[in-house]
Short mmCIF file of C-alpha atoms and ligand atoms in Angstrom, two decimals:
data_model
loop_
_atom_site.label_atom_id
_atom_site.label_comp_id
_atom_site.label_asym_id
_atom_site.label_seq_id
_atom_site.Cartn_x
_atom_site.Cartn_y
_atom_site.Cartn_z
CA UNK A 1 -33.37 -8.85 -0.94
CA UNK A 2 -30.46 -7.01 0.58
CA UNK A 3 -28.71 -5.03 -2.07
CA UNK A 4 -25.08 -6.41 -3.15
CA UNK A 5 -22.72 -4.07 -1.92
CA UNK A 6 -19.39 -4.06 -3.81
CA UNK A 7 -16.26 -4.42 -1.78
CA UNK A 8 -13.50 -2.17 -2.97
CA UNK A 9 -10.00 -2.42 -1.32
CA UNK A 10 -7.49 0.63 -1.63
CA UNK A 11 -3.86 0.08 -1.03
CA UNK A 12 -1.69 3.32 -1.18
CA UNK A 13 2.25 3.30 -0.99
CA UNK A 14 5.22 4.66 -1.97
CA UNK A 15 5.90 1.40 -3.55
CA UNK A 16 9.86 2.47 -3.93
CA UNK A 17 10.20 -0.39 -4.96
CA UNK A 18 7.16 -2.61 -4.70
CA UNK A 19 8.14 -5.84 -3.03
CA UNK A 20 6.66 -9.12 -2.03
CA UNK A 21 5.18 -7.91 1.31
CA UNK A 22 3.02 -5.96 -0.49
CA UNK A 23 1.69 -8.40 -2.95
CA UNK A 24 1.32 -10.86 0.29
CA UNK A 25 -0.83 -8.11 1.95
CA UNK A 26 -2.93 -7.49 -1.00
CA UNK A 27 -3.40 -11.13 -1.64
CA UNK A 28 -4.43 -11.57 1.94
CA UNK A 29 -7.00 -8.69 1.88
CA UNK A 30 -8.52 -10.01 -1.70
CA UNK A 31 -9.27 -13.18 0.23
CA UNK A 32 -10.05 -12.36 3.87
CA UNK A 33 -12.14 -9.25 2.95
CA UNK A 34 -13.48 -10.76 0.02
CA UNK A 35 -12.82 -7.98 -2.21
CA UNK A 36 -14.33 -7.51 -5.56
CA UNK A 37 -11.50 -5.16 -6.70
CA UNK A 38 -8.52 -3.73 -5.11
CA UNK A 39 -6.78 -0.52 -6.11
CA UNK A 40 -2.98 -0.45 -5.85
CA UNK A 41 -2.13 3.16 -5.65
CA UNK A 42 1.26 4.62 -5.98
CA UNK A 43 1.35 7.72 -4.29
CA UNK A 44 2.25 11.07 -5.98
CA UNK A 45 4.11 13.52 -3.72
CA UNK A 46 3.97 11.82 -0.50
CA UNK A 47 3.61 14.39 2.11
CA UNK A 48 5.00 12.12 5.08
CA UNK A 49 8.09 10.78 3.57
CA UNK A 50 11.09 12.62 4.29
CA UNK A 51 13.30 11.46 1.42
CA UNK A 52 12.57 12.30 -2.28
CA UNK A 53 10.66 9.12 -4.07
CA UNK A 54 11.97 7.71 -7.34
CA UNK A 55 10.01 9.20 -10.32
CA UNK A 56 6.43 8.34 -10.52
CA UNK A 57 6.57 6.59 -13.80
CA UNK A 58 9.08 4.14 -12.54
CA UNK A 59 6.98 3.22 -9.29
CA UNK A 60 4.00 3.07 -11.52
CA UNK A 61 5.73 0.59 -13.99
CA UNK A 62 7.22 -1.53 -11.16
CA UNK A 63 3.72 -1.65 -9.46
CA UNK A 64 2.21 -2.96 -12.72
CA UNK A 65 4.86 -5.53 -12.82
CA UNK A 66 4.63 -6.55 -9.28
CA UNK A 67 0.76 -6.83 -9.43
CA UNK A 68 0.58 -8.26 -13.07
CA UNK A 69 -1.42 -11.52 -13.19
CA UNK A 70 -3.18 -11.15 -9.65
CA UNK A 71 -6.77 -11.25 -10.26
CA UNK A 72 -9.14 -8.13 -9.27
CA UNK A 73 -5.98 -5.78 -8.81
CA UNK A 74 -6.29 -2.60 -10.56
CA UNK A 75 -2.85 -0.53 -10.44
CA UNK A 76 -4.54 2.98 -10.17
CA UNK A 77 -2.23 5.89 -11.58
CA UNK A 78 -4.62 9.00 -10.21
CA UNK A 79 -2.46 9.94 -7.36
CA UNK A 80 0.90 10.13 -9.75
CA UNK A 81 -1.34 12.02 -12.08
CA UNK A 82 -2.58 14.64 -9.57
CA UNK A 83 -0.28 17.65 -8.70
CA UNK A 84 0.26 18.71 -5.24
CA UNK A 85 0.66 16.33 -2.23
CA UNK A 86 -0.89 12.90 -2.15
CA UNK A 87 -3.66 12.78 0.56
CA UNK A 88 -5.62 9.65 1.05
CA UNK A 89 -8.83 11.27 2.00
CA UNK A 90 -8.95 12.89 -1.44
CA UNK A 91 -8.51 9.49 -3.20
CA UNK A 92 -10.99 7.58 -0.89
CA UNK A 93 -13.43 10.48 -1.70
CA UNK A 94 -12.72 9.84 -5.54
CA UNK A 95 -13.37 6.18 -5.33
CA UNK A 96 -16.44 6.57 -3.19
CA UNK A 97 -18.00 8.87 -6.06
CA UNK A 98 -16.52 6.18 -8.61
CA UNK A 99 -18.36 3.46 -6.76
CA UNK A 100 -21.25 5.15 -5.02
CA UNK A 101 -22.78 1.83 -3.83
CA UNK A 102 -19.37 0.12 -2.35
CA UNK A 103 -17.84 -0.07 0.85
CA UNK A 104 -14.22 1.02 0.70
CA UNK A 105 -11.67 -0.96 2.62
CA UNK A 106 -8.16 0.99 3.29
CA UNK A 107 -5.28 -1.56 3.55
CA UNK A 108 -2.32 -0.25 5.76
CA UNK A 109 0.77 -2.00 7.38
CA UNK A 110 0.99 -1.58 11.09
CA UNK A 111 3.66 1.36 10.49
CA UNK A 112 1.18 3.26 8.59
CA UNK A 113 -1.69 2.26 10.73
CA UNK A 114 -0.20 3.74 13.83
CA UNK A 115 0.74 6.90 12.16
CA UNK A 116 -3.07 7.42 10.91
CA UNK A 117 -3.97 9.99 13.52
CA UNK A 118 -1.50 12.24 11.86
CA UNK A 119 -2.69 11.91 8.39
CA UNK A 120 -4.65 14.82 6.79
CA UNK A 121 -8.29 14.98 7.62
CA UNK A 122 -7.91 11.52 9.35
CA UNK A 123 -11.37 11.72 10.95
CA UNK A 124 -13.10 12.27 7.64
CA UNK A 125 -11.00 9.33 6.07
CA UNK A 126 -12.08 6.95 8.80
CA UNK A 127 -15.69 7.74 7.80
CA UNK A 128 -15.00 7.02 4.15
CA UNK A 129 -13.20 3.57 4.60
CA UNK A 130 -13.20 0.81 6.94
CA UNK A 131 -9.16 0.55 7.88
CA UNK A 132 -7.65 -2.89 7.69
CA UNK A 133 -4.35 -3.53 9.07
CA UNK A 134 -1.47 -5.93 8.68
CA UNK A 135 1.12 -6.83 11.32
CA UNK A 136 4.76 -6.22 10.15
CA UNK A 137 7.49 -8.26 11.39
CA UNK A 138 9.93 -5.17 12.31
CA UNK A 139 7.44 -3.78 14.53
CA UNK A 140 6.55 -4.72 18.39
CA UNK A 141 4.62 -7.76 17.35
CA UNK A 142 3.32 -7.71 21.02
CA UNK A 143 -0.02 -8.96 21.67
CA UNK A 144 -2.41 -5.95 22.19
CA UNK A 145 -0.39 -4.12 19.75
CA UNK A 146 -3.57 -2.61 18.06
CA UNK A 147 -5.64 -2.19 20.95
CA UNK A 148 -4.92 1.80 21.19
CA UNK A 149 -5.90 1.95 17.47
CA UNK A 150 -9.12 -0.40 18.29
CA UNK A 151 -10.19 2.32 20.81
CA UNK A 152 -9.98 4.88 18.25
CA UNK A 153 -11.29 2.90 15.35
CA UNK A 154 -13.79 0.36 16.47
CA UNK A 155 -14.46 -0.90 12.90
CA UNK A 156 -10.66 -1.79 12.74
CA UNK A 157 -9.99 -4.96 11.01
CA UNK A 158 -6.93 -7.11 11.55
CA UNK A 159 -5.53 -8.86 8.35
CA UNK A 160 -4.08 -12.39 9.54
CA UNK A 161 -1.05 -12.91 7.65
CA UNK A 162 2.45 -14.17 8.85
CA UNK A 163 4.68 -10.79 9.17
CA UNK A 164 7.20 -10.65 6.44
CA UNK A 165 10.43 -8.94 7.28
CA UNK A 166 10.67 -7.14 3.92
CA UNK A 167 10.82 -3.19 3.72
CA UNK A 168 11.74 -0.94 0.61
CA UNK A 169 14.20 0.78 2.79
CA UNK A 170 16.15 -2.51 2.96
CA UNK A 171 15.69 -3.43 -0.69
CA UNK A 172 17.20 0.22 -1.69
CA UNK A 173 19.99 -0.39 0.66
CA UNK A 174 21.04 -3.65 -0.68
CA UNK A 175 20.84 -2.39 -4.09
CA UNK A 176 23.01 0.35 -3.25
CA UNK A 177 25.76 -2.36 -2.41
CA UNK A 178 24.88 -4.43 -5.40
CA UNK A 179 23.26 -7.33 -3.28
CA UNK A 180 20.88 -9.81 -4.66
CA UNK A 181 17.11 -8.46 -3.90
CA UNK A 182 15.40 -11.45 -5.74
CA UNK A 183 14.10 -13.23 -2.71
CA UNK A 184 12.33 -9.81 -1.67
CA UNK A 185 11.04 -8.44 -4.98
CA UNK A 186 9.57 -10.46 -8.20
CA UNK A 187 11.98 -11.02 -10.91
CA UNK A 188 10.08 -8.82 -13.41
CA UNK A 189 10.41 -5.89 -11.04
CA UNK A 190 14.32 -6.84 -10.27
CA UNK A 191 14.82 -6.64 -14.26
CA UNK A 192 13.11 -3.22 -14.28
CA UNK A 193 15.33 -1.96 -11.58
CA UNK A 194 18.29 -3.37 -13.31
CA UNK A 195 17.53 -2.26 -16.77
CA UNK A 196 16.60 1.57 -15.41
CA UNK A 197 19.87 1.52 -13.01
CA UNK A 198 17.45 2.57 -10.02
CA UNK A 199 18.73 2.69 -6.69
CA UNK A 200 22.50 2.62 -7.14
CA UNK A 201 24.57 4.75 -4.71
CA UNK A 202 25.37 8.04 -6.40
P1 ATP B 1 9.65 2.29 3.02
O1 ATP B 1 10.89 0.94 3.84
O2 ATP B 1 10.48 2.92 1.83
O3 ATP B 1 9.22 3.03 4.06
P2 ATP B 1 7.70 0.06 2.79
O4 ATP B 1 8.61 -1.16 2.73
O5 ATP B 1 7.26 0.36 4.11
O6 ATP B 1 8.94 1.56 2.34
P3 ATP B 1 5.34 1.49 1.41
O7 ATP B 1 5.40 1.52 0.06
O8 ATP B 1 5.93 2.59 2.44
O9 ATP B 1 6.55 -0.06 1.70
O10 ATP B 1 4.56 0.68 2.05
C1 ATP B 1 3.08 0.63 1.57
C2 ATP B 1 2.13 -0.08 2.48
O11 ATP B 1 2.41 -1.25 2.83
C3 ATP B 1 2.33 0.53 3.91
O12 ATP B 1 0.82 0.65 4.63
C4 ATP B 1 3.08 -0.47 4.65
O13 ATP B 1 2.90 -0.27 6.18
C5 ATP B 1 2.57 -1.54 3.94
N1 ATP B 1 3.84 -2.66 4.10
C6 ATP B 1 4.86 -2.43 3.53
N2 ATP B 1 5.72 -3.56 3.54
C7 ATP B 1 4.94 -4.42 4.40
C8 ATP B 1 5.27 -5.72 5.01
N3 ATP B 1 6.31 -6.59 4.66
N4 ATP B 1 4.18 -6.26 5.75
C9 ATP B 1 3.02 -5.80 5.67
N5 ATP B 1 2.54 -4.34 5.47
C10 ATP B 1 3.58 -3.76 4.61
#
């Protein structure tokens, strides 16, 4: 009999704040990749984001609220707890050690997938996990948009989900202008933001 290989999803992000686009991507991946578990991992110090992120404790708390009640999702604090820059390759190495028999699947949106060849030790990274990409509404949307990536990563998986025009940048902008963000984030996250006065213009 073939040994059963555990299917472990890995979904990292600034989650500043986590929104419905993130949750939709996670749910699509759980279903289409038949994942046994999905680690949702707020990044620590993101080396590739030019702005300062909201404190890790807040992003972690909001990520827990956003994914609350979604079966098989584990919100994982390892990158927030780690000192120094957050490198996905280090996280995948740790998870591969934690699940020695598993196949890892790294979930990324289109923008991150395009940037992947600039990531720290990306060639080691793509040997550790199968890359799974979801289209984003604010990107080209053209057919063949993933062809260049496919030639680099023959194992690339495309997640089939309708693109959602939601970004954390837009949500932060709306909050700074005191606009409603309820259609874009889940209510518990909106309440947390409100309670902690996050994303208000200084
Ligand atoms: P920001 O606008 O601050 O850059 P973001 O909305 O892109 O934030 P991140 O936390 O940076 O959110 O994203 C984490 C991961 O989720 C990335 O791989 C990103 O591409 C993906 N992602 C975010 N929003 C969507 C969306 N609406 N559809 C598909 N993928 C998404």
